[in-house]
């Protein structure tokens, strides 16, 4: 099965703010960015569409013609716990520095770590593999795209420091 994973467009959140599960809105550049995503997806027929239930992903799915995409909580971004919606430089938590050094393994205080996100995404993709689809599109978040890339073997987990979150509106394709 060919799976196209689309990262949402820019959000209205200023740079330097920690957000993951927060249901933030899209930026005022949404139409321009979304039109480019829709153009890049055009000409590809999908058997099914899925989306994170967070509005930044749902709005992009809808704009691209998938208003009835199946919403799945397993496609949410990583839960940043008590750090949600705080400026990183104002987070008064000694654990933050440890997290910066090993964010692929340590959880945010009161939230998830990348292993938790990865288990959710792996579970979703394992269940998707049982479906009769040939081509699927998923509207989600940077962390979800990273986890899906690891699932599909695009990257090696041991080289996580070299991983980069796909850009806003970025698309990766995997085979599962």
PDB file of C-alpha atoms in Angstrom:
ATOM      1  CA  UNK A   1       0.000   0.000   0.000  1.00  0.00           C
ATOM      2  CA  UNK A   2       1.281   3.455  -0.920  1.00  0.00           C
ATOM      3  CA  UNK A   3       0.747   6.028   1.845  1.00  0.00           C
ATOM      4  CA  UNK A   4       1.094   9.782   1.342  1.00  0.00           C
ATOM      5  CA  UNK A   5       1.601  11.653   4.617  1.00  0.00           C
ATOM      6  CA  UNK A   6       0.986  15.399   4.542  1.00  0.00           C
ATOM      7  CA  UNK A   7       2.143  17.763   7.263  1.00  0.00           C
ATOM      8  CA  UNK A   8      -0.283  20.554   8.081  1.00  0.00           C
ATOM      9  CA  UNK A   9       0.452  24.112   6.947  1.00  0.00           C
ATOM     10  CA  UNK A  10       1.852  26.843   9.204  1.00  0.00           C
ATOM     11  CA  UNK A  11      -0.042  27.658  12.371  1.00  0.00           C
ATOM     12  CA  UNK A  12      -0.955  30.956  13.967  1.00  0.00           C
ATOM     13  CA  UNK A  13       1.408  30.121  16.836  1.00  0.00           C
ATOM     14  CA  UNK A  14       4.469  32.385  16.971  1.00  0.00           C
ATOM     15  CA  UNK A  15       7.900  30.743  16.667  1.00  0.00           C
ATOM     16  CA  UNK A  16       9.345  29.534  19.950  1.00  0.00           C
ATOM     17  CA  UNK A  17       6.043  28.371  21.444  1.00  0.00           C
ATOM     18  CA  UNK A  18       5.738  24.734  22.478  1.00  0.00           C
ATOM     19  CA  UNK A  19       2.637  23.090  21.071  1.00  0.00           C
ATOM     20  CA  UNK A  20       1.672  19.556  20.190  1.00  0.00           C
ATOM     21  CA  UNK A  21      -1.834  18.449  21.206  1.00  0.00           C
ATOM     22  CA  UNK A  22      -3.049  22.039  21.497  1.00  0.00           C
ATOM     23  CA  UNK A  23      -5.731  22.578  18.880  1.00  0.00           C
ATOM     24  CA  UNK A  24      -4.200  25.690  17.339  1.00  0.00           C
ATOM     25  CA  UNK A  25      -5.532  27.327  14.194  1.00  0.00           C
ATOM     26  CA  UNK A  26      -3.797  27.770  10.852  1.00  0.00           C
ATOM     27  CA  UNK A  27      -1.871  30.919   9.898  1.00  0.00           C
ATOM     28  CA  UNK A  28      -3.237  33.633   7.638  1.00  0.00           C
ATOM     29  CA  UNK A  29      -1.083  32.139   4.846  1.00  0.00           C
ATOM     30  CA  UNK A  30      -3.242  29.000   4.892  1.00  0.00           C
ATOM     31  CA  UNK A  31      -4.959  29.426   1.500  1.00  0.00           C
ATOM     32  CA  UNK A  32      -1.694  29.970  -0.336  1.00  0.00           C
ATOM     33  CA  UNK A  33       0.072  27.052   1.381  1.00  0.00           C
ATOM     34  CA  UNK A  34      -2.946  24.741   1.121  1.00  0.00           C
ATOM     35  CA  UNK A  35      -3.352  25.484  -2.584  1.00  0.00           C
ATOM     36  CA  UNK A  36       0.212  24.312  -3.155  1.00  0.00           C
ATOM     37  CA  UNK A  37      -0.436  21.089  -1.212  1.00  0.00           C
ATOM     38  CA  UNK A  38      -3.646  20.478  -3.175  1.00  0.00           C
ATOM     39  CA  UNK A  39      -1.761  21.063  -6.435  1.00  0.00           C
ATOM     40  CA  UNK A  40       0.921  18.527  -5.420  1.00  0.00           C
ATOM     41  CA  UNK A  41      -1.724  15.933  -4.548  1.00  0.00           C
ATOM     42  CA  UNK A  42      -3.821  16.525  -7.668  1.00  0.00           C
ATOM     43  CA  UNK A  43      -3.798  13.755 -10.199  1.00  0.00           C
ATOM     44  CA  UNK A  44      -3.372  11.078  -7.541  1.00  0.00           C
ATOM     45  CA  UNK A  45      -6.452   9.006  -6.746  1.00  0.00           C
ATOM     46  CA  UNK A  46      -6.714   7.878  -3.139  1.00  0.00           C
ATOM     47  CA  UNK A  47      -8.801   4.965  -1.896  1.00  0.00           C
ATOM     48  CA  UNK A  48      -9.186   6.562   1.518  1.00  0.00           C
ATOM     49  CA  UNK A  49      -8.169   9.655   3.489  1.00  0.00           C
ATOM     50  CA  UNK A  50      -7.340   9.979   7.186  1.00  0.00           C
ATOM     51  CA  UNK A  51      -6.630  12.999   9.330  1.00  0.00           C
ATOM     52  CA  UNK A  52      -5.580  13.963  12.792  1.00  0.00           C
ATOM     53  CA  UNK A  53      -8.613  15.436  14.583  1.00  0.00           C
ATOM     54  CA  UNK A  54      -6.700  18.666  15.319  1.00  0.00           C
ATOM     55  CA  UNK A  55      -8.061  21.562  13.271  1.00  0.00           C
ATOM     56  CA  UNK A  56      -4.790  22.394  11.537  1.00  0.00           C
ATOM     57  CA  UNK A  57      -4.859  18.961   9.874  1.00  0.00           C
ATOM     58  CA  UNK A  58      -8.641  18.811   9.355  1.00  0.00           C
ATOM     59  CA  UNK A  59      -8.665  22.205   7.611  1.00  0.00           C
ATOM     60  CA  UNK A  60      -5.965  21.097   5.193  1.00  0.00           C
ATOM     61  CA  UNK A  61      -7.729  17.797   4.486  1.00  0.00           C
ATOM     62  CA  UNK A  62     -10.965  19.684   3.810  1.00  0.00           C
ATOM     63  CA  UNK A  63      -9.257  22.235   1.555  1.00  0.00           C
ATOM     64  CA  UNK A  64      -7.677  19.417  -0.443  1.00  0.00           C
ATOM     65  CA  UNK A  65     -11.079  17.807  -1.022  1.00  0.00           C
ATOM     66  CA  UNK A  66     -11.206  15.317   1.851  1.00  0.00           C
ATOM     67  CA  UNK A  67     -13.787  16.859   4.177  1.00  0.00           C
ATOM     68  CA  UNK A  68     -14.949  13.380   5.163  1.00  0.00           C
ATOM     69  CA  UNK A  69     -11.487  12.038   5.967  1.00  0.00           C
ATOM     70  CA  UNK A  70     -11.541   9.571   8.842  1.00  0.00           C
ATOM     71  CA  UNK A  71     -10.359  11.299  12.016  1.00  0.00           C
ATOM     72  CA  UNK A  72      -8.069   9.233  14.205  1.00  0.00           C
ATOM     73  CA  UNK A  73      -6.580  10.291  17.554  1.00  0.00           C
ATOM     74  CA  UNK A  74      -3.497   8.163  16.903  1.00  0.00           C
ATOM     75  CA  UNK A  75      -2.509  10.757  14.272  1.00  0.00           C
ATOM     76  CA  UNK A  76      -2.252  13.651  16.756  1.00  0.00           C
ATOM     77  CA  UNK A  77       1.072  15.359  17.342  1.00  0.00           C
ATOM     78  CA  UNK A  78       3.068  14.496  20.464  1.00  0.00           C
ATOM     79  CA  UNK A  79       1.475  15.601  23.713  1.00  0.00           C
ATOM     80  CA  UNK A  80       3.822  18.198  25.225  1.00  0.00           C
ATOM     81  CA  UNK A  81       2.154  18.012  28.644  1.00  0.00           C
ATOM     82  CA  UNK A  82       2.694  20.950  30.985  1.00  0.00           C
ATOM     83  CA  UNK A  83       4.805  22.703  28.372  1.00  0.00           C
ATOM     84  CA  UNK A  84       1.919  23.131  25.910  1.00  0.00           C
ATOM     85  CA  UNK A  85       1.536  26.711  24.645  1.00  0.00           C
ATOM     86  CA  UNK A  86       4.456  28.063  26.703  1.00  0.00           C
ATOM     87  CA  UNK A  87       7.433  29.830  25.154  1.00  0.00           C
ATOM     88  CA  UNK A  88      10.346  27.372  25.303  1.00  0.00           C
ATOM     89  CA  UNK A  89      12.581  30.022  26.884  1.00  0.00           C
ATOM     90  CA  UNK A  90      10.043  30.544  29.689  1.00  0.00           C
ATOM     91  CA  UNK A  91       9.524  26.891  30.596  1.00  0.00           C
ATOM     92  CA  UNK A  92      10.716  26.645  34.205  1.00  0.00           C
ATOM     93  CA  UNK A  93      11.293  22.911  34.325  1.00  0.00           C
ATOM     94  CA  UNK A  94      14.735  21.401  34.932  1.00  0.00           C
ATOM     95  CA  UNK A  95      13.643  18.385  32.884  1.00  0.00           C
ATOM     96  CA  UNK A  96      13.533  20.564  29.736  1.00  0.00           C
ATOM     97  CA  UNK A  97      17.335  20.562  29.345  1.00  0.00           C
ATOM     98  CA  UNK A  98      17.414  16.762  29.656  1.00  0.00           C
ATOM     99  CA  UNK A  99      14.651  16.560  27.057  1.00  0.00           C
ATOM    100  CA  UNK A 100      16.594  18.813  24.656  1.00  0.00           C
ATOM    101  CA  UNK A 101      19.527  16.383  24.862  1.00  0.00           C
ATOM    102  CA  UNK A 102      17.424  13.241  24.298  1.00  0.00           C
ATOM    103  CA  UNK A 103      13.996  14.243  22.939  1.00  0.00           C
ATOM    104  CA  UNK A 104      13.710  10.980  20.996  1.00  0.00           C
ATOM    105  CA  UNK A 105      13.560   9.004  24.228  1.00  0.00           C
ATOM    106  CA  UNK A 106      12.416  11.239  27.095  1.00  0.00           C
ATOM    107  CA  UNK A 107       8.836  12.459  27.603  1.00  0.00           C
ATOM    108  CA  UNK A 108       7.792  16.042  28.088  1.00  0.00           C
ATOM    109  CA  UNK A 109       6.744  16.673  31.675  1.00  0.00           C
ATOM    110  CA  UNK A 110       3.160  15.462  32.011  1.00  0.00           C
ATOM    111  CA  UNK A 111       3.102  14.469  28.342  1.00  0.00           C
ATOM    112  CA  UNK A 112       4.509  11.970  25.907  1.00  0.00           C
ATOM    113  CA  UNK A 113       7.895  11.063  24.596  1.00  0.00           C
ATOM    114  CA  UNK A 114       8.667  10.147  21.003  1.00  0.00           C
ATOM    115  CA  UNK A 115       8.431   6.412  21.865  1.00  0.00           C
ATOM    116  CA  UNK A 116       4.802   6.991  22.926  1.00  0.00           C
ATOM    117  CA  UNK A 117       4.037   8.838  19.697  1.00  0.00           C
ATOM    118  CA  UNK A 118       5.776   6.141  17.713  1.00  0.00           C
ATOM    119  CA  UNK A 119       3.714   3.383  19.364  1.00  0.00           C
ATOM    120  CA  UNK A 120       0.511   5.253  18.431  1.00  0.00           C
ATOM    121  CA  UNK A 121       1.623   5.727  14.825  1.00  0.00           C
ATOM    122  CA  UNK A 122       2.903   2.147  14.533  1.00  0.00           C
ATOM    123  CA  UNK A 123      -0.437   0.899  15.865  1.00  0.00           C
ATOM    124  CA  UNK A 124      -2.303   3.027  13.319  1.00  0.00           C
ATOM    125  CA  UNK A 125      -0.125   1.841  10.424  1.00  0.00           C
ATOM    126  CA  UNK A 126      -0.349  -1.799  11.543  1.00  0.00           C
ATOM    127  CA  UNK A 127      -4.154  -1.526  11.450  1.00  0.00           C
ATOM    128  CA  UNK A 128      -4.042   0.328   8.118  1.00  0.00           C
ATOM    129  CA  UNK A 129      -2.097  -2.559   6.584  1.00  0.00           C
ATOM    130  CA  UNK A 130      -5.120  -4.800   7.138  1.00  0.00           C
ATOM    131  CA  UNK A 131      -7.292  -2.603   4.913  1.00  0.00           C
ATOM    132  CA  UNK A 132      -7.831  -3.343   1.210  1.00  0.00           C
ATOM    133  CA  UNK A 133      -6.523   0.042   0.029  1.00  0.00           C
ATOM    134  CA  UNK A 134      -3.876   0.625  -2.627  1.00  0.00           C
ATOM    135  CA  UNK A 135      -3.261   4.343  -2.021  1.00  0.00           C
ATOM    136  CA  UNK A 136      -4.059   6.389   1.102  1.00  0.00           C
ATOM    137  CA  UNK A 137      -3.508  10.020   2.095  1.00  0.00           C
ATOM    138  CA  UNK A 138      -3.003  11.083   5.725  1.00  0.00           C
ATOM    139  CA  UNK A 139      -3.084  14.685   6.986  1.00  0.00           C
ATOM    140  CA  UNK A 140      -1.096  14.939  10.194  1.00  0.00           C
ATOM    141  CA  UNK A 141       1.880  16.517  11.976  1.00  0.00           C
ATOM    142  CA  UNK A 142       5.656  16.586  11.808  1.00  0.00           C
ATOM    143  CA  UNK A 143       6.161  14.042  14.584  1.00  0.00           C
ATOM    144  CA  UNK A 144       3.688  11.657  12.958  1.00  0.00           C
ATOM    145  CA  UNK A 145       5.526  11.937   9.636  1.00  0.00           C
ATOM    146  CA  UNK A 146       8.859  11.236  11.371  1.00  0.00           C
ATOM    147  CA  UNK A 147       7.402   8.178  13.132  1.00  0.00           C
ATOM    148  CA  UNK A 148       5.839   6.889   9.895  1.00  0.00           C
ATOM    149  CA  UNK A 149       9.156   7.314   8.090  1.00  0.00           C
ATOM    150  CA  UNK A 150      10.855   5.224  10.760  1.00  0.00           C
ATOM    151  CA  UNK A 151       8.095   2.605  10.500  1.00  0.00           C
ATOM    152  CA  UNK A 152       8.647   2.344   6.747  1.00  0.00           C
ATOM    153  CA  UNK A 153      12.435   2.245   7.024  1.00  0.00           C
ATOM    154  CA  UNK A 154      13.078   5.622   5.390  1.00  0.00           C
ATOM    155  CA  UNK A 155      15.399   6.487   8.268  1.00  0.00           C
ATOM    156  CA  UNK A 156      17.346   4.613  10.913  1.00  0.00           C
ATOM    157  CA  UNK A 157      16.307   5.279  14.492  1.00  0.00           C
ATOM    158  CA  UNK A 158      19.932   5.212  15.662  1.00  0.00           C
ATOM    159  CA  UNK A 159      20.572   8.265  13.487  1.00  0.00           C
ATOM    160  CA  UNK A 160      17.704  10.287  14.942  1.00  0.00           C
ATOM    161  CA  UNK A 161      19.871  13.354  15.402  1.00  0.00           C
ATOM    162  CA  UNK A 162      19.955  13.581  11.590  1.00  0.00           C
ATOM    163  CA  UNK A 163      16.161  13.426  11.246  1.00  0.00           C
ATOM    164  CA  UNK A 164      14.402  16.580  10.281  1.00  0.00           C
ATOM    165  CA  UNK A 165      10.718  17.267  10.592  1.00  0.00           C
ATOM    166  CA  UNK A 166       9.257  17.727   7.110  1.00  0.00           C
ATOM    167  CA  UNK A 167       8.362  21.373   6.380  1.00  0.00           C
ATOM    168  CA  UNK A 168       4.851  22.724   6.787  1.00  0.00           C
ATOM    169  CA  UNK A 169       2.852  21.389   3.861  1.00  0.00           C
ATOM    170  CA  UNK A 170       5.539  18.756   3.257  1.00  0.00           C
ATOM    171  CA  UNK A 171       4.622  15.344   1.885  1.00  0.00           C
ATOM    172  CA  UNK A 172       6.402  12.042   2.354  1.00  0.00           C
ATOM    173  CA  UNK A 173       5.486   8.804   0.635  1.00  0.00           C
ATOM    174  CA  UNK A 174       5.939   5.410   2.215  1.00  0.00           C
ATOM    175  CA  UNK A 175       5.144   1.859   1.256  1.00  0.00           C
ATOM    176  CA  UNK A 176       3.624  -0.398   3.903  1.00  0.00           C
TER     177      UNK A 176
END
